[in-house]
Amino acid sequence: MPHVDIKCFPRDLNDEQKTALAADIAEVIIRHFNSKDASVSVALQQVQQQDWKAQVWDTEIGPKMDELIKKPGYSM
């Protein structure tokens, strides 16, 4: 049951763009995990730039750096 949780700075995406993004991500997950489409879920949470450190870096990136399979090219 792969679940992808995307956090990003706010983007002006309409519903069609969000649907296309989720479909593209699901396609990659299905291929690499040999999953079924019905098993994949994708969430998109837009985080204000001034809140990024507290809401994302300090809780999900910095403390879990050793677990990341793709590390960011920035630090905070």
PDB file of N, CA, C and O in Angstrom:
ATOM      1  N   MET A   1       0.832  -1.182   0.000  1.00  0.00           N
ATOM      2  CA  MET A   1       0.000   0.000   0.000  1.00  0.00           C
ATOM      3  C   MET A   1       0.878   1.248   0.000  1.00  0.00           C
ATOM      4  O   MET A   1       0.936   1.951   1.001  1.00  0.00           O
ATOM      5  N   PRO A   2       1.577   1.527  -1.045  1.00  0.00           N
ATOM      6  CA  PRO A   2       2.409   2.730  -1.049  1.00  0.00           C
ATOM      7  C   PRO A   2       1.573   4.004  -0.930  1.00  0.00           C
ATOM      8  O   PRO A   2       0.539   4.149  -1.582  1.00  0.00           O
ATOM      9  N   HIS A   3       2.053   4.904  -0.073  1.00  0.00           N
ATOM     10  CA  HIS A   3       1.452   6.231   0.071  1.00  0.00           C
ATOM     11  C   HIS A   3       2.570   7.251  -0.090  1.00  0.00           C
ATOM     12  O   HIS A   3       3.614   7.138   0.554  1.00  0.00           O
ATOM     13  N   VAL A   4       2.368   8.227  -0.940  1.00  0.00           N
ATOM     14  CA  VAL A   4       3.345   9.283  -1.177  1.00  0.00           C
ATOM     15  C   VAL A   4       2.781  10.582  -0.629  1.00  0.00           C
ATOM     16  O   VAL A   4       1.667  10.978  -0.979  1.00  0.00           O
ATOM     17  N   ASP A   5       3.554  11.235   0.222  1.00  0.00           N
ATOM     18  CA  ASP A   5       3.116  12.482   0.832  1.00  0.00           C
ATOM     19  C   ASP A   5       4.069  13.578   0.367  1.00  0.00           C
ATOM     20  O   ASP A   5       5.225  13.620   0.787  1.00  0.00           O
ATOM     21  N   ILE A   6       3.601  14.455  -0.489  1.00  0.00           N
ATOM     22  CA  ILE A   6       4.416  15.517  -1.046  1.00  0.00           C
ATOM     23  C   ILE A   6       4.154  16.807  -0.282  1.00  0.00           C
ATOM     24  O   ILE A   6       3.013  17.211  -0.111  1.00  0.00           O
ATOM     25  N   LYS A   7       5.236  17.433   0.149  1.00  0.00           N
ATOM     26  CA  LYS A   7       5.143  18.737   0.778  1.00  0.00           C
ATOM     27  C   LYS A   7       5.949  19.690  -0.097  1.00  0.00           C
ATOM     28  O   LYS A   7       7.044  19.362  -0.530  1.00  0.00           O
ATOM     29  N   CYS A   8       5.393  20.854  -0.346  1.00  0.00           N
ATOM     30  CA  CYS A   8       6.056  21.819  -1.225  1.00  0.00           C
ATOM     31  C   CYS A   8       5.616  23.222  -0.851  1.00  0.00           C
ATOM     32  O   CYS A   8       4.645  23.404  -0.125  1.00  0.00           O
ATOM     33  N   PHE A   9       6.367  24.211  -1.355  1.00  0.00           N
ATOM     34  CA  PHE A   9       5.914  25.586  -1.222  1.00  0.00           C
ATOM     35  C   PHE A   9       4.643  25.714  -2.044  1.00  0.00           C
ATOM     36  O   PHE A   9       4.435  24.957  -3.001  1.00  0.00           O
ATOM     37  N   PRO A  10       3.778  26.658  -1.713  1.00  0.00           N
ATOM     38  CA  PRO A  10       2.524  26.814  -2.451  1.00  0.00           C
ATOM     39  C   PRO A  10       2.745  26.978  -3.959  1.00  0.00           C
ATOM     40  O   PRO A  10       3.650  27.683  -4.405  1.00  0.00           O
ATOM     41  N   ARG A  11       1.938  26.268  -4.703  1.00  0.00           N
ATOM     42  CA  ARG A  11       1.931  26.315  -6.166  1.00  0.00           C
ATOM     43  C   ARG A  11       0.494  26.547  -6.597  1.00  0.00           C
ATOM     44  O   ARG A  11      -0.443  26.059  -5.979  1.00  0.00           O
ATOM     45  N   ASP A  12       0.334  27.245  -7.686  1.00  0.00           N
ATOM     46  CA  ASP A  12      -0.989  27.515  -8.231  1.00  0.00           C
ATOM     47  C   ASP A  12      -1.337  26.407  -9.223  1.00  0.00           C
ATOM     48  O   ASP A  12      -1.190  26.571 -10.426  1.00  0.00           O
ATOM     49  N   LEU A  13      -1.746  25.263  -8.693  1.00  0.00           N
ATOM     50  CA  LEU A  13      -2.097  24.108  -9.518  1.00  0.00           C
ATOM     51  C   LEU A  13      -3.608  23.941  -9.547  1.00  0.00           C
ATOM     52  O   LEU A  13      -4.248  23.921  -8.496  1.00  0.00           O
ATOM     53  N   ASN A  14      -4.149  23.780 -10.736  1.00  0.00           N
ATOM     54  CA  ASN A  14      -5.580  23.511 -10.815  1.00  0.00           C
ATOM     55  C   ASN A  14      -5.816  22.010 -10.627  1.00  0.00           C
ATOM     56  O   ASN A  14      -4.867  21.221 -10.527  1.00  0.00           O
ATOM     57  N   ASP A  15      -7.061  21.610 -10.578  1.00  0.00           N
ATOM     58  CA  ASP A  15      -7.390  20.202 -10.332  1.00  0.00           C
ATOM     59  C   ASP A  15      -6.824  19.293 -11.409  1.00  0.00           C
ATOM     60  O   ASP A  15      -6.362  18.184 -11.113  1.00  0.00           O
ATOM     61  N   GLU A  16      -6.829  19.732 -12.652  1.00  0.00           N
ATOM     62  CA  GLU A  16      -6.286  18.923 -13.747  1.00  0.00           C
ATOM     63  C   GLU A  16      -4.785  18.702 -13.561  1.00  0.00           C
ATOM     64  O   GLU A  16      -4.282  17.592 -13.772  1.00  0.00           O
ATOM     65  N   GLN A  17      -4.062  19.726 -13.158  1.00  0.00           N
ATOM     66  CA  GLN A  17      -2.622  19.600 -12.934  1.00  0.00           C
ATOM     67  C   GLN A  17      -2.327  18.689 -11.740  1.00  0.00           C
ATOM     68  O   GLN A  17      -1.390  17.886 -11.789  1.00  0.00           O
ATOM     69  N   LYS A  18      -3.119  18.792 -10.698  1.00  0.00           N
ATOM     70  CA  LYS A  18      -2.938  17.920  -9.542  1.00  0.00           C
ATOM     71  C   LYS A  18      -3.205  16.465  -9.909  1.00  0.00           C
ATOM     72  O   LYS A  18      -2.476  15.562  -9.491  1.00  0.00           O
ATOM     73  N   THR A  19      -4.242  16.246 -10.697  1.00  0.00           N
ATOM     74  CA  THR A  19      -4.568  14.888 -11.137  1.00  0.00           C
ATOM     75  C   THR A  19      -3.445  14.312 -11.989  1.00  0.00           C
ATOM     76  O   THR A  19      -3.060  13.148 -11.830  1.00  0.00           O
ATOM     77  N   ALA A  20      -2.888  15.128 -12.885  1.00  0.00           N
ATOM     78  CA  ALA A  20      -1.781  14.682 -13.740  1.00  0.00           C
ATOM     79  C   ALA A  20      -0.538  14.373 -12.906  1.00  0.00           C
ATOM     80  O   ALA A  20       0.147  13.370 -13.146  1.00  0.00           O
ATOM     81  N   LEU A  21      -0.251  15.208 -11.917  1.00  0.00           N
ATOM     82  CA  LEU A  21       0.884  14.978 -11.024  1.00  0.00           C
ATOM     83  C   LEU A  21       0.718  13.649 -10.292  1.00  0.00           C
ATOM     84  O   LEU A  21       1.637  12.820 -10.253  1.00  0.00           O
ATOM     85  N   ALA A  22      -0.457  13.437  -9.714  1.00  0.00           N
ATOM     86  CA  ALA A  22      -0.715  12.192  -8.983  1.00  0.00           C
ATOM     87  C   ALA A  22      -0.611  10.978  -9.897  1.00  0.00           C
ATOM     88  O   ALA A  22      -0.064   9.944  -9.506  1.00  0.00           O
ATOM     89  N   ALA A  23      -1.107  11.090 -11.120  1.00  0.00           N
ATOM     90  CA  ALA A  23      -1.039   9.969 -12.071  1.00  0.00           C
ATOM     91  C   ALA A  23       0.409   9.650 -12.425  1.00  0.00           C
ATOM     92  O   ALA A  23       0.792   8.474 -12.487  1.00  0.00           O
ATOM     93  N   ASP A  24       1.226  10.678 -12.651  1.00  0.00           N
ATOM     94  CA  ASP A  24       2.641  10.457 -12.972  1.00  0.00           C
ATOM     95  C   ASP A  24       3.375   9.795 -11.816  1.00  0.00           C
ATOM     96  O   ASP A  24       4.159   8.862 -12.003  1.00  0.00           O
ATOM     97  N   ILE A  25       3.132  10.281 -10.603  1.00  0.00           N
ATOM     98  CA  ILE A  25       3.781   9.699  -9.426  1.00  0.00           C
ATOM     99  C   ILE A  25       3.316   8.268  -9.216  1.00  0.00           C
ATOM    100  O   ILE A  25       4.122   7.368  -8.960  1.00  0.00           O
ATOM    101  N   ALA A  26       2.027   8.036  -9.344  1.00  0.00           N
ATOM    102  CA  ALA A  26       1.487   6.681  -9.178  1.00  0.00           C
ATOM    103  C   ALA A  26       2.095   5.725 -10.197  1.00  0.00           C
ATOM    104  O   ALA A  26       2.428   4.582  -9.859  1.00  0.00           O
ATOM    105  N   GLU A  27       2.284   6.184 -11.421  1.00  0.00           N
ATOM    106  CA  GLU A  27       2.870   5.334 -12.468  1.00  0.00           C
ATOM    107  C   GLU A  27       4.269   4.860 -12.070  1.00  0.00           C
ATOM    108  O   GLU A  27       4.604   3.680 -12.231  1.00  0.00           O
ATOM    109  N   VAL A  28       5.063   5.750 -11.539  1.00  0.00           N
ATOM    110  CA  VAL A  28       6.423   5.397 -11.112  1.00  0.00           C
ATOM    111  C   VAL A  28       6.381   4.427  -9.933  1.00  0.00           C
ATOM    112  O   VAL A  28       7.113   3.434  -9.904  1.00  0.00           O
ATOM    113  N   ILE A  29       5.523   4.697  -8.968  1.00  0.00           N
ATOM    114  CA  ILE A  29       5.399   3.820  -7.800  1.00  0.00           C
ATOM    115  C   ILE A  29       4.945   2.426  -8.221  1.00  0.00           C
ATOM    116  O   ILE A  29       5.493   1.413  -7.771  1.00  0.00           O
ATOM    117  N   ILE A  30       3.961   2.371  -9.095  1.00  0.00           N
ATOM    118  CA  ILE A  30       3.450   1.077  -9.577  1.00  0.00           C
ATOM    119  C   ILE A  30       4.565   0.288 -10.248  1.00  0.00           C
ATOM    120  O   ILE A  30       4.737  -0.904 -10.008  1.00  0.00           O
ATOM    121  N   ARG A  31       5.347   0.969 -11.083  1.00  0.00           N
ATOM    122  CA  ARG A  31       6.428   0.288 -11.801  1.00  0.00           C
ATOM    123  C   ARG A  31       7.508  -0.219 -10.843  1.00  0.00           C
ATOM    124  O   ARG A  31       7.957  -1.357 -10.949  1.00  0.00           O
ATOM    125  N   HIS A  32       7.920   0.594  -9.900  1.00  0.00           N
ATOM    126  CA  HIS A  32       9.030   0.208  -9.020  1.00  0.00           C
ATOM    127  C   HIS A  32       8.627  -0.728  -7.887  1.00  0.00           C
ATOM    128  O   HIS A  32       9.455  -1.512  -7.427  1.00  0.00           O
ATOM    129  N   PHE A  33       7.393  -0.648  -7.447  1.00  0.00           N
ATOM    130  CA  PHE A  33       6.930  -1.494  -6.343  1.00  0.00           C
ATOM    131  C   PHE A  33       6.091  -2.675  -6.811  1.00  0.00           C
ATOM    132  O   PHE A  33       5.646  -3.473  -6.001  1.00  0.00           O
ATOM    133  N   ASN A  34       5.852  -2.726  -8.120  1.00  0.00           N
ATOM    134  CA  ASN A  34       5.004  -3.775  -8.676  1.00  0.00           C
ATOM    135  C   ASN A  34       3.643  -3.785  -7.962  1.00  0.00           C
ATOM    136  O   ASN A  34       3.125  -4.825  -7.579  1.00  0.00           O
ATOM    137  N   SER A  35       3.102  -2.589  -7.780  1.00  0.00           N
ATOM    138  CA  SER A  35       1.824  -2.409  -7.092  1.00  0.00           C
ATOM    139  C   SER A  35       0.688  -2.276  -8.100  1.00  0.00           C
ATOM    140  O   SER A  35       0.913  -2.109  -9.285  1.00  0.00           O
ATOM    141  N   LYS A  36      -0.505  -2.287  -7.583  1.00  0.00           N
ATOM    142  CA  LYS A  36      -1.688  -2.008  -8.388  1.00  0.00           C
ATOM    143  C   LYS A  36      -2.071  -0.545  -8.177  1.00  0.00           C
ATOM    144  O   LYS A  36      -1.843   0.020  -7.107  1.00  0.00           O
ATOM    145  N   ASP A  37      -2.677   0.052  -9.178  1.00  0.00           N
ATOM    146  CA  ASP A  37      -3.078   1.449  -9.091  1.00  0.00           C
ATOM    147  C   ASP A  37      -3.977   1.694  -7.881  1.00  0.00           C
ATOM    148  O   ASP A  37      -3.848   2.713  -7.202  1.00  0.00           O
ATOM    149  N   ALA A  38      -4.851   0.753  -7.599  1.00  0.00           N
ATOM    150  CA  ALA A  38      -5.786   0.919  -6.480  1.00  0.00           C
ATOM    151  C   ALA A  38      -5.078   0.917  -5.121  1.00  0.00           C
ATOM    152  O   ALA A  38      -5.665   1.331  -4.119  1.00  0.00           O
ATOM    153  N   SER A  39      -3.819   0.506  -5.083  1.00  0.00           N
ATOM    154  CA  SER A  39      -3.073   0.459  -3.827  1.00  0.00           C
ATOM    155  C   SER A  39      -2.320   1.746  -3.523  1.00  0.00           C
ATOM    156  O   SER A  39      -1.854   1.939  -2.410  1.00  0.00           O
ATOM    157  N   VAL A  40      -2.187   2.611  -4.526  1.00  0.00           N
ATOM    158  CA  VAL A  40      -1.356   3.807  -4.389  1.00  0.00           C
ATOM    159  C   VAL A  40      -2.211   5.017  -4.020  1.00  0.00           C
ATOM    160  O   VAL A  40      -3.263   5.244  -4.606  1.00  0.00           O
ATOM    161  N   SER A  41      -1.721   5.790  -3.050  1.00  0.00           N
ATOM    162  CA  SER A  41      -2.361   7.059  -2.720  1.00  0.00           C
ATOM    163  C   SER A  41      -1.294   8.154  -2.720  1.00  0.00           C
ATOM    164  O   SER A  41      -0.127   7.906  -2.424  1.00  0.00           O
ATOM    165  N   VAL A  42      -1.718   9.355  -3.082  1.00  0.00           N
ATOM    166  CA  VAL A  42      -0.805  10.501  -3.172  1.00  0.00           C
ATOM    167  C   VAL A  42      -1.470  11.696  -2.499  1.00  0.00           C
ATOM    168  O   VAL A  42      -2.627  12.011  -2.795  1.00  0.00           O
ATOM    169  N   ALA A  43      -0.732  12.350  -1.605  1.00  0.00           N
ATOM    170  CA  ALA A  43      -1.211  13.558  -0.939  1.00  0.00           C
ATOM    171  C   ALA A  43      -0.304  14.721  -1.315  1.00  0.00           C
ATOM    172  O   ALA A  43       0.887  14.541  -1.544  1.00  0.00           O
ATOM    173  N   LEU A  44      -0.880  15.909  -1.357  1.00  0.00           N
ATOM    174  CA  LEU A  44      -0.126  17.123  -1.650  1.00  0.00           C
ATOM    175  C   LEU A  44      -0.452  18.145  -0.567  1.00  0.00           C
ATOM    176  O   LEU A  44      -1.606  18.539  -0.402  1.00  0.00           O
ATOM    177  N   GLN A  45       0.562  18.525   0.181  1.00  0.00           N
ATOM    178  CA  GLN A  45       0.388  19.520   1.235  1.00  0.00           C
ATOM    179  C   GLN A  45       1.280  20.709   0.912  1.00  0.00           C
ATOM    180  O   GLN A  45       2.500  20.571   0.820  1.00  0.00           O
ATOM    181  N   GLN A  46       0.675  21.855   0.749  1.00  0.00           N
ATOM    182  CA  GLN A  46       1.432  23.056   0.442  1.00  0.00           C
ATOM    183  C   GLN A  46       1.752  23.785   1.739  1.00  0.00           C
ATOM    184  O   GLN A  46       0.856  24.090   2.528  1.00  0.00           O
ATOM    185  N   VAL A  47       3.037  24.039   1.955  1.00  0.00           N
ATOM    186  CA  VAL A  47       3.530  24.628   3.193  1.00  0.00           C
ATOM    187  C   VAL A  47       4.127  25.998   2.869  1.00  0.00           C
ATOM    188  O   VAL A  47       4.947  26.116   1.956  1.00  0.00           O
ATOM    189  N   GLN A  48       3.737  26.981   3.608  1.00  0.00           N
ATOM    190  CA  GLN A  48       4.281  28.323   3.400  1.00  0.00           C
ATOM    191  C   GLN A  48       5.797  28.312   3.638  1.00  0.00           C
ATOM    192  O   GLN A  48       6.289  27.601   4.527  1.00  0.00           O
ATOM    193  N   GLN A  49       6.517  29.093   2.845  1.00  0.00           N
ATOM    194  CA  GLN A  49       7.973  29.106   2.924  1.00  0.00           C
ATOM    195  C   GLN A  49       8.464  29.408   4.343  1.00  0.00           C
ATOM    196  O   GLN A  49       9.399  28.761   4.826  1.00  0.00           O
ATOM    197  N   GLN A  50       7.826  30.335   5.019  1.00  0.00           N
ATOM    198  CA  GLN A  50       8.261  30.698   6.371  1.00  0.00           C
ATOM    199  C   GLN A  50       7.993  29.591   7.386  1.00  0.00           C
ATOM    200  O   GLN A  50       8.563  29.589   8.476  1.00  0.00           O
ATOM    201  N   ASP A  51       7.141  28.629   7.038  1.00  0.00           N
ATOM    202  CA  ASP A  51       6.822  27.520   7.937  1.00  0.00           C
ATOM    203  C   ASP A  51       7.606  26.246   7.616  1.00  0.00           C
ATOM    204  O   ASP A  51       7.509  25.256   8.341  1.00  0.00           O
ATOM    205  N   TRP A  52       8.368  26.252   6.524  1.00  0.00           N
ATOM    206  CA  TRP A  52       9.048  25.045   6.046  1.00  0.00           C
ATOM    207  C   TRP A  52       9.970  24.446   7.109  1.00  0.00           C
ATOM    208  O   TRP A  52       9.938  23.239   7.355  1.00  0.00           O
ATOM    209  N   LYS A  53      10.794  25.258   7.714  1.00  0.00           N
ATOM    210  CA  LYS A  53      11.761  24.737   8.690  1.00  0.00           C
ATOM    211  C   LYS A  53      11.042  24.047   9.843  1.00  0.00           C
ATOM    212  O   LYS A  53      11.367  22.904  10.184  1.00  0.00           O
ATOM    213  N   ALA A  54      10.080  24.711  10.426  1.00  0.00           N
ATOM    214  CA  ALA A  54       9.390  24.141  11.588  1.00  0.00           C
ATOM    215  C   ALA A  54       8.518  22.946  11.233  1.00  0.00           C
ATOM    216  O   ALA A  54       8.494  21.946  11.955  1.00  0.00           O
ATOM    217  N   GLN A  55       7.799  23.019  10.123  1.00  0.00           N
ATOM    218  CA  GLN A  55       6.828  21.974   9.793  1.00  0.00           C
ATOM    219  C   GLN A  55       7.423  20.797   9.025  1.00  0.00           C
ATOM    220  O   GLN A  55       6.889  19.686   9.103  1.00  0.00           O
ATOM    221  N   VAL A  56       8.492  21.040   8.279  1.00  0.00           N
ATOM    222  CA  VAL A  56       9.024  19.968   7.427  1.00  0.00           C
ATOM    223  C   VAL A  56      10.473  19.621   7.785  1.00  0.00           C
ATOM    224  O   VAL A  56      10.782  18.480   8.112  1.00  0.00           O
ATOM    225  N   TRP A  57      11.369  20.603   7.731  1.00  0.00           N
ATOM    226  CA  TRP A  57      12.786  20.307   7.968  1.00  0.00           C
ATOM    227  C   TRP A  57      13.009  19.735   9.367  1.00  0.00           C
ATOM    228  O   TRP A  57      13.649  18.685   9.513  1.00  0.00           O
ATOM    229  N   ASP A  58      12.504  20.422  10.378  1.00  0.00           N
ATOM    230  CA  ASP A  58      12.770  20.022  11.762  1.00  0.00           C
ATOM    231  C   ASP A  58      12.096  18.717  12.168  1.00  0.00           C
ATOM    232  O   ASP A  58      12.517  18.086  13.141  1.00  0.00           O
ATOM    233  N   THR A  59      11.075  18.310  11.445  1.00  0.00           N
ATOM    234  CA  THR A  59      10.336  17.099  11.835  1.00  0.00           C
ATOM    235  C   THR A  59      10.549  15.919  10.889  1.00  0.00           C
ATOM    236  O   THR A  59      10.522  14.776  11.321  1.00  0.00           O
ATOM    237  N   GLU A  60      10.751  16.184   9.597  1.00  0.00           N
ATOM    238  CA  GLU A  60      10.782  15.087   8.626  1.00  0.00           C
ATOM    239  C   GLU A  60      12.086  14.942   7.860  1.00  0.00           C
ATOM    240  O   GLU A  60      12.375  13.853   7.371  1.00  0.00           O
ATOM    241  N   ILE A  61      12.833  16.001   7.714  1.00  0.00           N
ATOM    242  CA  ILE A  61      14.060  15.917   6.920  1.00  0.00           C
ATOM    243  C   ILE A  61      15.289  15.818   7.816  1.00  0.00           C
ATOM    244  O   ILE A  61      16.010  14.815   7.783  1.00  0.00           O
ATOM    245  N   GLY A  62      15.535  16.855   8.594  1.00  0.00           N
ATOM    246  CA  GLY A  62      16.736  16.890   9.428  1.00  0.00           C
ATOM    247  C   GLY A  62      16.925  15.675  10.311  1.00  0.00           C
ATOM    248  O   GLY A  62      17.974  15.014  10.250  1.00  0.00           O
ATOM    249  N   PRO A  63      15.913  15.300  11.125  1.00  0.00           N
ATOM    250  CA  PRO A  63      16.102  14.168  12.029  1.00  0.00           C
ATOM    251  C   PRO A  63      16.138  12.806  11.335  1.00  0.00           C
ATOM    252  O   PRO A  63      16.533  11.820  11.939  1.00  0.00           O
ATOM    253  N   LYS A  64      15.718  12.750  10.079  1.00  0.00           N
ATOM    254  CA  LYS A  64      15.653  11.467   9.363  1.00  0.00           C
ATOM    255  C   LYS A  64      16.611  11.425   8.180  1.00  0.00           C
ATOM    256  O   LYS A  64      16.437  10.636   7.255  1.00  0.00           O
ATOM    257  N   MET A  65      17.637  12.271   8.204  1.00  0.00           N
ATOM    258  CA  MET A  65      18.561  12.372   7.079  1.00  0.00           C
ATOM    259  C   MET A  65      19.144  11.012   6.691  1.00  0.00           C
ATOM    260  O   MET A  65      19.295  10.711   5.511  1.00  0.00           O
ATOM    261  N   ASP A  66      19.451  10.166   7.671  1.00  0.00           N
ATOM    262  CA  ASP A  66      20.030   8.848   7.373  1.00  0.00           C
ATOM    263  C   ASP A  66      19.046   7.923   6.668  1.00  0.00           C
ATOM    264  O   ASP A  66      19.457   6.972   6.012  1.00  0.00           O
ATOM    265  N   GLU A  67      17.745   8.184   6.796  1.00  0.00           N
ATOM    266  CA  GLU A  67      16.721   7.350   6.184  1.00  0.00           C
ATOM    267  C   GLU A  67      16.344   7.794   4.775  1.00  0.00           C
ATOM    268  O   GLU A  67      15.706   7.043   4.040  1.00  0.00           O
ATOM    269  N   LEU A  68      16.697   9.024   4.407  1.00  0.00           N
ATOM    270  CA  LEU A  68      16.299   9.553   3.101  1.00  0.00           C
ATOM    271  C   LEU A  68      17.038   8.831   1.981  1.00  0.00           C
ATOM    272  O   LEU A  68      18.252   8.654   2.045  1.00  0.00           O
ATOM    273  N   ILE A  69      16.317   8.429   0.959  1.00  0.00           N
ATOM    274  CA  ILE A  69      16.966   7.797  -0.193  1.00  0.00           C
ATOM    275  C   ILE A  69      17.380   8.829  -1.224  1.00  0.00           C
ATOM    276  O   ILE A  69      18.170   8.542  -2.110  1.00  0.00           O
ATOM    277  N   LYS A  70      16.880  10.048  -1.090  1.00  0.00           N
ATOM    278  CA  LYS A  70      17.305  11.198  -1.893  1.00  0.00           C
ATOM    279  C   LYS A  70      17.392  12.357  -0.913  1.00  0.00           C
ATOM    280  O   LYS A  70      16.407  12.832  -0.393  1.00  0.00           O
ATOM    281  N   LYS A  71      18.615  12.792  -0.628  1.00  0.00           N
ATOM    282  CA  LYS A  71      18.830  13.876   0.327  1.00  0.00           C
ATOM    283  C   LYS A  71      18.741  15.220  -0.394  1.00  0.00           C
ATOM    284  O   LYS A  71      19.089  15.336  -1.553  1.00  0.00           O
ATOM    285  N   PRO A  72      18.289  16.256   0.332  1.00  0.00           N
ATOM    286  CA  PRO A  72      18.216  17.575  -0.282  1.00  0.00           C
ATOM    287  C   PRO A  72      19.618  18.171  -0.471  1.00  0.00           C
ATOM    288  O   PRO A  72      20.554  17.803   0.233  1.00  0.00           O
ATOM    289  N   GLY A  73      19.700  19.100  -1.390  1.00  0.00           N
ATOM    290  CA  GLY A  73      20.954  19.789  -1.634  1.00  0.00           C
ATOM    291  C   GLY A  73      21.061  21.074  -0.845  1.00  0.00           C
ATOM    292  O   GLY A  73      21.812  21.973  -1.214  1.00  0.00           O
ATOM    293  N   TYR A  74      20.312  21.191   0.232  1.00  0.00           N
ATOM    294  CA  TYR A  74      20.347  22.378   1.085  1.00  0.00           C
ATOM    295  C   TYR A  74      20.302  21.913   2.539  1.00  0.00           C
ATOM    296  O   TYR A  74      20.009  20.753   2.820  1.00  0.00           O
ATOM    297  N   SER A  75      20.637  22.812   3.438  1.00  0.00           N
ATOM    298  CA  SER A  75      20.520  22.503   4.875  1.00  0.00           C
ATOM    299  C   SER A  75      19.914  23.723   5.566  1.00  0.00           C
ATOM    300  O   SER A  75      19.886  24.819   5.020  1.00  0.00           O
ATOM    301  N   MET A  76      19.444  23.498   6.765  1.00  0.00           N
ATOM    302  CA  MET A  76      18.827  24.587   7.542  1.00  0.00           C
ATOM    303  C   MET A  76      19.369  24.560   8.949  1.00  0.00           C
ATOM    304  O   MET A  76      19.715  23.586   9.475  1.00  0.00           O
TER     305      MET A  76
END
